[in-house]
Coordinates of C-alpha atoms and ligand atoms in Angstrom, one line a residue:
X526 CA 136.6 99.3 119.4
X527 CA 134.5 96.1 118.0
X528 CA 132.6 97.6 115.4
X529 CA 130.6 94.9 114.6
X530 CA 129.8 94.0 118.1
X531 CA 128.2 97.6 117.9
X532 CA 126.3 96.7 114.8
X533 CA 125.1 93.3 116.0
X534 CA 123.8 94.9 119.2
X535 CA 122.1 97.2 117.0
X536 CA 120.2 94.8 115.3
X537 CA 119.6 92.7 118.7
X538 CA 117.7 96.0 120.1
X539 CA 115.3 96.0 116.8
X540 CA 114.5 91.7 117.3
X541 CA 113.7 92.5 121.0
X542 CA 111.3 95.1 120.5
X543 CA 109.8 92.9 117.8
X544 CA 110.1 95.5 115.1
X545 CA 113.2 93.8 112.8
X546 CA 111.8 94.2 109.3
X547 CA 111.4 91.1 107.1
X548 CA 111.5 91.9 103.5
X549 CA 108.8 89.5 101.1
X550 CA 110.8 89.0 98.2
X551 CA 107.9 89.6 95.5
X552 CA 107.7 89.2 91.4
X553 CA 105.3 91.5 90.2
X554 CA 103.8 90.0 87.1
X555 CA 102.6 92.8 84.4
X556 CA 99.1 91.9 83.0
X557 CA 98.7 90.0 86.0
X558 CA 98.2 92.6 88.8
X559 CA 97.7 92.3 92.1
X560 CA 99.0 88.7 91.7
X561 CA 102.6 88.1 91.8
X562 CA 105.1 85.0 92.8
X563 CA 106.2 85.1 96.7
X564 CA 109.9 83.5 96.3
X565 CA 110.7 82.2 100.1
X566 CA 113.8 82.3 101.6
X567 CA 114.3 78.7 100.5
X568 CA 113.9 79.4 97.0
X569 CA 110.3 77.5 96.7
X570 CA 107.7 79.9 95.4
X571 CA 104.1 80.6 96.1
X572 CA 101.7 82.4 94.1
X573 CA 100.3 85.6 96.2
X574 CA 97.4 88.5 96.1
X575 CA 99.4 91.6 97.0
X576 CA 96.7 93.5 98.9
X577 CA 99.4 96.1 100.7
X578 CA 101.0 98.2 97.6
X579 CA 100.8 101.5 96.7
X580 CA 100.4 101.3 92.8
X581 CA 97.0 102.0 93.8
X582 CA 95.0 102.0 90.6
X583 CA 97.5 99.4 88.4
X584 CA 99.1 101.9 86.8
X585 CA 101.8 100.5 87.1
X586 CA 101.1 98.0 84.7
X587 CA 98.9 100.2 82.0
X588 CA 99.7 100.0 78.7
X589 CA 100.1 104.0 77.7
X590 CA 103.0 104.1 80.3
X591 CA 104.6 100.9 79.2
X592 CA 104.9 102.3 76.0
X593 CA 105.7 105.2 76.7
X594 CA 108.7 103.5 78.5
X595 CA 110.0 101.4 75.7
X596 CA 109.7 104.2 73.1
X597 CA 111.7 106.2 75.4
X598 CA 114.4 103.9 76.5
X599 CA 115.0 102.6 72.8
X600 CA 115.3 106.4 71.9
X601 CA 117.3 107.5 74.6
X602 CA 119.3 104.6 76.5
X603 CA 118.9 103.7 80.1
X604 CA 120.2 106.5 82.6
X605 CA 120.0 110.7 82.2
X606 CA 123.3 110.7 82.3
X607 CA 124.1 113.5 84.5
X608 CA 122.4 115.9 87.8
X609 CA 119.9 118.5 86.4
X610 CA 122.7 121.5 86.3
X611 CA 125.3 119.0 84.1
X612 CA 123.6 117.6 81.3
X613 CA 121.0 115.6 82.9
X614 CA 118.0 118.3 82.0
X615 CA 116.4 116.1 78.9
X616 CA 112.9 116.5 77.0
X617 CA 111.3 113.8 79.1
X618 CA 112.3 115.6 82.3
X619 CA 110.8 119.7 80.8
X620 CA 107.6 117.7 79.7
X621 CA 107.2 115.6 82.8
X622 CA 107.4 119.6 84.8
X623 CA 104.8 121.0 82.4
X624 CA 102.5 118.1 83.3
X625 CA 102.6 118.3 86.5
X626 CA 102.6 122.0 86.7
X627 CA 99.4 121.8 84.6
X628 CA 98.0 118.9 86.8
X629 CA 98.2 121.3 89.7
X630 CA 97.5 124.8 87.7
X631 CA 100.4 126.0 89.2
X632 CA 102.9 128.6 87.1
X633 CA 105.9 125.6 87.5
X634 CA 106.9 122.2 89.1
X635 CA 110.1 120.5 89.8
X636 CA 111.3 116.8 90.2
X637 CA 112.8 114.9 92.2
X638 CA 113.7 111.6 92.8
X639 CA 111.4 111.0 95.1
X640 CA 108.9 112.7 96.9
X641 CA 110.9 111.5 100.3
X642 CA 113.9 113.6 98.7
X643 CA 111.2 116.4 97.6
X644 CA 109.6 116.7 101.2
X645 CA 113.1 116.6 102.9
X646 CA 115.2 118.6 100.3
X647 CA 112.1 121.4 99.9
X648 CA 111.5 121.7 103.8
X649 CA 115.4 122.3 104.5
X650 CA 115.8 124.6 102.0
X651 CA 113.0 126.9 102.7
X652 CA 114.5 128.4 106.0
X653 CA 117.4 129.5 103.9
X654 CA 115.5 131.1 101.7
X655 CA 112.7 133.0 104.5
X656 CA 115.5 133.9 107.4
X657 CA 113.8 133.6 111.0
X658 CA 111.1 130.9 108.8
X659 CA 109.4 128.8 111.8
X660 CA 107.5 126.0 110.5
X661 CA 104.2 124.7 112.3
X662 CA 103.8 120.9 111.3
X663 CA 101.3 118.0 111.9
X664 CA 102.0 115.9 114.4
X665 CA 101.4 112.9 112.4
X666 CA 103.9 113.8 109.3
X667 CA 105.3 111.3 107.0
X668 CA 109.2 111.0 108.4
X669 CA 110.1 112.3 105.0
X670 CA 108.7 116.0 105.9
X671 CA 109.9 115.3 109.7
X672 CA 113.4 114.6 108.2
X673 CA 113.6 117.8 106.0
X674 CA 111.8 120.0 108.7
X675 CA 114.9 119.0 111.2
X676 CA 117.5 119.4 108.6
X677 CA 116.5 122.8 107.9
X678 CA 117.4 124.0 111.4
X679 CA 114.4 126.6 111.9
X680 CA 112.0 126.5 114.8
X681 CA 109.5 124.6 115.1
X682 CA 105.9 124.0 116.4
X683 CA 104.0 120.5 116.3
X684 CA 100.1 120.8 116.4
X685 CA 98.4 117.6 117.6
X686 CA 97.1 116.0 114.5
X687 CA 94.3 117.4 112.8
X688 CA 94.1 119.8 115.9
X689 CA 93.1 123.6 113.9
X690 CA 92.4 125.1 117.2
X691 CA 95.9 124.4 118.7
X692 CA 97.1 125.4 115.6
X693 CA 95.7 128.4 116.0
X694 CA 96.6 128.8 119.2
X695 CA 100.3 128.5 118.3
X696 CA 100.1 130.7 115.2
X697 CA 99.2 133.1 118.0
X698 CA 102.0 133.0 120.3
X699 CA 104.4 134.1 117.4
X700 CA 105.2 137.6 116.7
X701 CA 102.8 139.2 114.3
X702 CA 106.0 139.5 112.0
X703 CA 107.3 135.9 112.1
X704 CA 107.7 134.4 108.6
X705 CA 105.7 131.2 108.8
X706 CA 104.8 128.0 106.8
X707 CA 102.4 125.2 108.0
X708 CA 102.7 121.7 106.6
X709 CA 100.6 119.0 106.5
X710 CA 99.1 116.4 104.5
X711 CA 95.9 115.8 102.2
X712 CA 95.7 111.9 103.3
X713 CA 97.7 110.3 106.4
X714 CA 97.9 107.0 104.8
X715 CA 98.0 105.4 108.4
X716 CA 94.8 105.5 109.2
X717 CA 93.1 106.8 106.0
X718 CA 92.0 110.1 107.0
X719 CA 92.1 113.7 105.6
X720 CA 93.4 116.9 106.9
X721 CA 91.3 119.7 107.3
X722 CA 92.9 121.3 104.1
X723 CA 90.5 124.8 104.2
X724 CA 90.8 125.1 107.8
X725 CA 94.2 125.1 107.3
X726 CA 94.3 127.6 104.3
X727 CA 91.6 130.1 106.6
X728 CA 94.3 130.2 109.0
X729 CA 97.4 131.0 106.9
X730 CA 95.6 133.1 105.1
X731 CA 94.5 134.6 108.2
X732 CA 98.4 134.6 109.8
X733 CA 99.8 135.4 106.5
X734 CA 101.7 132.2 107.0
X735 CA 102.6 129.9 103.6
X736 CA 101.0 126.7 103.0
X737 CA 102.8 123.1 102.5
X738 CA 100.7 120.1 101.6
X739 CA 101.6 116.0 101.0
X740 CA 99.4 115.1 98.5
X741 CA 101.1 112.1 97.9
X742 CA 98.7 109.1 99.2
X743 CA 95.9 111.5 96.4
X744 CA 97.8 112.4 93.4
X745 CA 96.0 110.4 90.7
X746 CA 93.3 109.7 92.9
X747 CA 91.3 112.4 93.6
X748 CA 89.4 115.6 92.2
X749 CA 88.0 115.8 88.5
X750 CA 91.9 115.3 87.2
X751 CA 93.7 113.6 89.8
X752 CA 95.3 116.6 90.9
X753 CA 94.6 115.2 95.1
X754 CA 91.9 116.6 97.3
X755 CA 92.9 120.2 97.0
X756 CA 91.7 119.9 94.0
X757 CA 88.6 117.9 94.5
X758 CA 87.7 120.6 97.2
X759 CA 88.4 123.4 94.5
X760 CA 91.6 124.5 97.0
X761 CA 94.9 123.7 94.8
X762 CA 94.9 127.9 94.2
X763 CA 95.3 128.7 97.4
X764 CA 98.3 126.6 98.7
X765 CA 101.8 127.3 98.0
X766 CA 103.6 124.3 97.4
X767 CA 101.9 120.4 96.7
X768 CA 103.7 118.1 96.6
X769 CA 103.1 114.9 95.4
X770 CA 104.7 111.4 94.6
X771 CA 105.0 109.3 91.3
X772 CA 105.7 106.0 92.5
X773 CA 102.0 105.7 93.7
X774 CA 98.7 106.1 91.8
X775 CA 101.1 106.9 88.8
X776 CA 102.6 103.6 89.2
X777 CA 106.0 104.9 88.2
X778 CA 108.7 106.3 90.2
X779 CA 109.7 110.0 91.7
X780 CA 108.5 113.1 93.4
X781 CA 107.8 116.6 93.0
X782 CA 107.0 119.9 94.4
X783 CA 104.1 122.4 92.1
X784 CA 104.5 126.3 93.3
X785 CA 104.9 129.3 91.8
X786 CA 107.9 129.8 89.1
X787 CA 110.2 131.9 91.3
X788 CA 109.6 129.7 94.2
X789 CA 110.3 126.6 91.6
X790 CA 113.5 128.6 90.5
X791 CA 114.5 129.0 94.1
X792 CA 114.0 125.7 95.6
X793 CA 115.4 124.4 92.1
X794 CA 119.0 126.8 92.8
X795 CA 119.9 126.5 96.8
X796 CA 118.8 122.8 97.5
X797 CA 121.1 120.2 97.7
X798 CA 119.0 116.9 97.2
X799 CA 117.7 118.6 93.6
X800 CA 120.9 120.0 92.8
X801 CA 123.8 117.1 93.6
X802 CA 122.3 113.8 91.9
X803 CA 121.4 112.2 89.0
X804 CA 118.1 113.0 87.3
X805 CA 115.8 110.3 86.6
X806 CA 115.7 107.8 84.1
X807 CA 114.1 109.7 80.8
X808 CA 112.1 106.5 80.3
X809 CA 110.9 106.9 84.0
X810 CA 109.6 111.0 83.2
X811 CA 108.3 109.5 79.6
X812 CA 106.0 106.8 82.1
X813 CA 105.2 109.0 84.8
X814 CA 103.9 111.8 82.2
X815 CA 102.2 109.3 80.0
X816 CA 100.3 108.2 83.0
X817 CA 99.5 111.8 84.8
X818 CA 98.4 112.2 81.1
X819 CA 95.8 109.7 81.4
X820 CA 94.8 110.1 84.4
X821 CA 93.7 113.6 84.0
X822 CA 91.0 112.9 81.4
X823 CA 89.9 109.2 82.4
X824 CA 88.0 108.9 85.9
X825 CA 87.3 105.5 85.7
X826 CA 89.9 104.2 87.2
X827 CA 89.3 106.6 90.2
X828 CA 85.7 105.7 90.6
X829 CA 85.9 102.0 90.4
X830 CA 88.9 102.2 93.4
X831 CA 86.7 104.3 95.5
X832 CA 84.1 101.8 95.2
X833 CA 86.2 99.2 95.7
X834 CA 87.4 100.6 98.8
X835 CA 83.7 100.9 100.0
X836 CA 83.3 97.4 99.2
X837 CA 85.9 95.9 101.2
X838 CA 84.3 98.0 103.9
X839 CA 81.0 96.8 103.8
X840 CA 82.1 93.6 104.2
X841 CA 84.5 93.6 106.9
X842 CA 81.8 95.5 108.9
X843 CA 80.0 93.0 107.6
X844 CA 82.5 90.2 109.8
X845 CA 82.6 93.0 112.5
X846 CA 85.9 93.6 111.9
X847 CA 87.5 96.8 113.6
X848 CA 87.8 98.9 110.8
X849 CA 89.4 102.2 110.9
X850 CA 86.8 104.1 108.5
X851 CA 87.6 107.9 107.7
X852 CA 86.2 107.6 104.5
X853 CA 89.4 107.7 102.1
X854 CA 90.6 104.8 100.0
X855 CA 93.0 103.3 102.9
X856 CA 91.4 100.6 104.4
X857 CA 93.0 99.9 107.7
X858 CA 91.9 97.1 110.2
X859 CA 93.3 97.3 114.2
X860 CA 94.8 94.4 115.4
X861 CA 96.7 96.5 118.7
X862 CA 99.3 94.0 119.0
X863 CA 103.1 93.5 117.0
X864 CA 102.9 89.9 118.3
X865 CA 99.5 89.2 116.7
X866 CA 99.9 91.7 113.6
X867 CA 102.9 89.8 112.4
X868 CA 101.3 86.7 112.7
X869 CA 98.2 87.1 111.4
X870 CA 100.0 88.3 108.5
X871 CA 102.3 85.3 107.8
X872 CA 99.1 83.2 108.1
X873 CA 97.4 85.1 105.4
X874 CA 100.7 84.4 103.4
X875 CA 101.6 80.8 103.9
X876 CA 97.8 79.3 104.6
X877 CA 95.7 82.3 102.0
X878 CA 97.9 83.4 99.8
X879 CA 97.8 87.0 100.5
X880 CA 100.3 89.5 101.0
X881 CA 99.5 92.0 103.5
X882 CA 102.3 93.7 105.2
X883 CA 102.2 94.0 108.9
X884 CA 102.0 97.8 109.9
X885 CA 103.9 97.9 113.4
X886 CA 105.8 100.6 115.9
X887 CA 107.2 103.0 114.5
X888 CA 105.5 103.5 111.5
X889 CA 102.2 103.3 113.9
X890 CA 101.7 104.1 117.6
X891 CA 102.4 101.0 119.9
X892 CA 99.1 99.4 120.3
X893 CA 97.9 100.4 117.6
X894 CA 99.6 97.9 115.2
X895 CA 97.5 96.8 112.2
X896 CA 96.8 95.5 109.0
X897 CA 96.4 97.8 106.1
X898 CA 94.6 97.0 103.0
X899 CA 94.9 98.8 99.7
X900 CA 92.0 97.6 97.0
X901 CA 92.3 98.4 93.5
X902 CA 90.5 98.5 90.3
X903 CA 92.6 95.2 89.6
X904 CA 91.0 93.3 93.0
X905 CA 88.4 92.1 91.2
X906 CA 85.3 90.0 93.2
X907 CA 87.7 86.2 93.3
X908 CA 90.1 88.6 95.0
X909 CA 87.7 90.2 97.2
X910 CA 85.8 87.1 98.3
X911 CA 88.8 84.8 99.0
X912 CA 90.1 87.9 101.1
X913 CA 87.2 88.1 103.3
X914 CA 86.9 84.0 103.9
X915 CA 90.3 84.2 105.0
X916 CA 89.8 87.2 107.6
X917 CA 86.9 85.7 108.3
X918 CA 88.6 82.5 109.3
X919 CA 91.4 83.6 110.8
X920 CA 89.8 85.8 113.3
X921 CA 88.3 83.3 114.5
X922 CA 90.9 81.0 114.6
X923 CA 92.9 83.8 116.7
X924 CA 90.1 84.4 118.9
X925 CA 90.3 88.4 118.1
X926 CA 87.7 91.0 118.9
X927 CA 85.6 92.0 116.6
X928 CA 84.2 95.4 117.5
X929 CA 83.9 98.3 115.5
X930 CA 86.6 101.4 116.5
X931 CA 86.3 103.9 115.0
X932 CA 83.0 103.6 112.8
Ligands
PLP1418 C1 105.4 107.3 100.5 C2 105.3 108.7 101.0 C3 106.2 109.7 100.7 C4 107.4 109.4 99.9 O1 107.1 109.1 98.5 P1 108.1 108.4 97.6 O2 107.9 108.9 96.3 O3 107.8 106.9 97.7 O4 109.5 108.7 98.2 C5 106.0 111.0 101.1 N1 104.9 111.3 101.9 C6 104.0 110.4 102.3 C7 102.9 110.8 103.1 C8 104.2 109.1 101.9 O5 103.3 108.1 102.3

């Protein structure tokens, strides 16, 4: 057997189908968000715009949670030292809980250390806790929630995206008595758009069925306290479980689950991805709690990145870009080809200056590649304007279409 024939082949398949990912080796510079220094693969740098991350409102780089960091790592040391069960259970982790718990109003919460490993560890542990569980999940699911859904081994139904009447229809066709749980997100960060969150609470409420929402692309973001769009829609009562990440909005690193304290204590005592690994870094919980902290009684930062987002609109409607517009914070423009979309983005690196990552198959639908922009509070108007000269020129440069899609 040639092992590494098998590997290389591997590899080959991904260059063919034009989806082999190249990493942009970045230095985020603190104070100096979104810019950072590209390093190349030669070693010669460039300075760049990031306009693709996820630290969506610079918290990443806010004072309170840097200082919260230091203060914590000088008092503690660098790692937790041990899982959760075995003397990795510290003050920073108990405080980080009751933060989130309280961000959610939910009776407890639980970490993770991330919320891939909280989607995958919670959704293959519930079965085992609900025998004969099936779950009914969006068809458009982060892969973290696909993952966990698959490891737990229970039935399954997919509902087309969005789709509450097919849900309905297969919350039907199961046995009056079936133990059930729907999950779905708050924001599908593809394409910006939200689920129908009450919809979806009517009908489990209606089907007795338990309710599982990603929150993570609106943690931080949304409602009076940044507890998501549950809680902006005054619905964070009436779901089971949130979940939600802190490597986002909060800027820091690591995921949860917020639910009710026996299911807490349950997911917390039969799952394997809480139970058998380090916890995280005490300075990490002391960051991520300092900035859920702020967060929840400071709404600046949330406006100015919702206008933000509404201003890069404008103006890309304004070039007649095609903009995918469902109203969030995501600002996605259609390019429909990996070819193009990887292009286009090296352009706006080498010639511009700005980082924005190309969003190919499988992450999207083939032909529907695109690139996907994520303003900030920190983009201020240079950043803006020098964004929209280069789209502007390079569009046409391309010869690409400039009609709107989905207005
Ligand atoms: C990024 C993402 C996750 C995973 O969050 P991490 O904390 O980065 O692991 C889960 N769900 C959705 C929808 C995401 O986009």
């Amino acid at each position: 057997m040639d092992y590494a024939a098998r590997i290389d082949e591997a590899l080959e398949r991904l260059h063919e189908e034009g989806r082999y990912r190249v990493f942009i080796d970045i230095e985020r510079r603190k104070g100096a968000f979104p810019h950072a220094i590209w390093r190349r693969p030669d070693g010669s740098t460039r300075e760049v715009t990031i306009w693709c991350g996820n630290d969506y409102l610079g918290m990443g780089q806010h004072p309170e949670v840097l200082a919260a960091m230091h203060e914590a790592l000088d008092a503690t040391g660098a790692g937790s030292g041990g899982t959760r069960n075995i003397s990795g259970t510290t003050v920073y982790h108990k405080a980080l809980e009751a933060e989130i718990a309280d961000l959610h109003r939910k009776e407890a919460a639980l970490l993770f250390t991330s919320a891939y490993i909280a989607n995958d560890a919670t959704l293959s542990t519930l079965p085992q806790l609900i025998p004969g569980l099936v779950i009914l999940s969006d068809e458009l699911n982060h892969a973290s929630m696909i993952h966990g859904i698959r490891h737990g081994r229970c039935p399954k139904k997919i509902f087309r995206h969005n789709d509450v009447a097919h849900l309905r229809q297969l919350l039907e066709e199961l046995p009056p008595d079936t133990p059930r749980l729907i999950a779905f997100e708050s924001v599908y960060s593809m394409d910006g758009d939200f689920g129908p969150i009450a919809e979806i609470i009517d009908l489990a409420e209606e089907f007795n069925a338990l309710t599982y929402i990603d929150e993570v692309h609106a943690v931080g973001m949304y409602g009076p306290r940044g507890g998501g769009v549950a809680e902006r829609d005054n619905l964070m009562h009436r779901i089971d479980i949130i979940n939600g990440t802190l490597g986002k909005a909060f800027g820091v690193m690591g995921g949860y689950i917020a639910a009710s304290a026996r299911m807490v204590d349950a997911i917390r005592s039969y799952a394997p991805g809480f139970i058998f690994t380090t916890s995280l870094p005490p300075a990490v919980a002391a960051g991520a709690a300092a900035s859920i902290r702020h967060l929840k009684t400071d709404p600046h930062l949330r406006e100015i990145h919702q206008t933000q987002a509404r201003v890069l609109k404008t103006r890309l409607r304004g070039l007649g870009l095609p903009l995918i517009d469902h109203g969030s914070h995501i600002v996605p423009v259609h390019v429909g080809d990996p070819v193009k979309c990887k292009m286009l983005s090296d352009m706006l690196l080498e010639d511009h200056g700005i980082y924005v990552q190309p969003i190919n198959f499988p992450t999207v639908p083939r032909g529907t590649e695109r690139l996907r922009f994520t303003p900030s509070p920190v983009h201020g108007p240079d950043e803006m304007d020098r964004l929209i000269a280069a789209l502007d020129t390079l569009w046409s440069q391309c010869a690409l279409n400039r009609a709107d899609l989905a207005g």
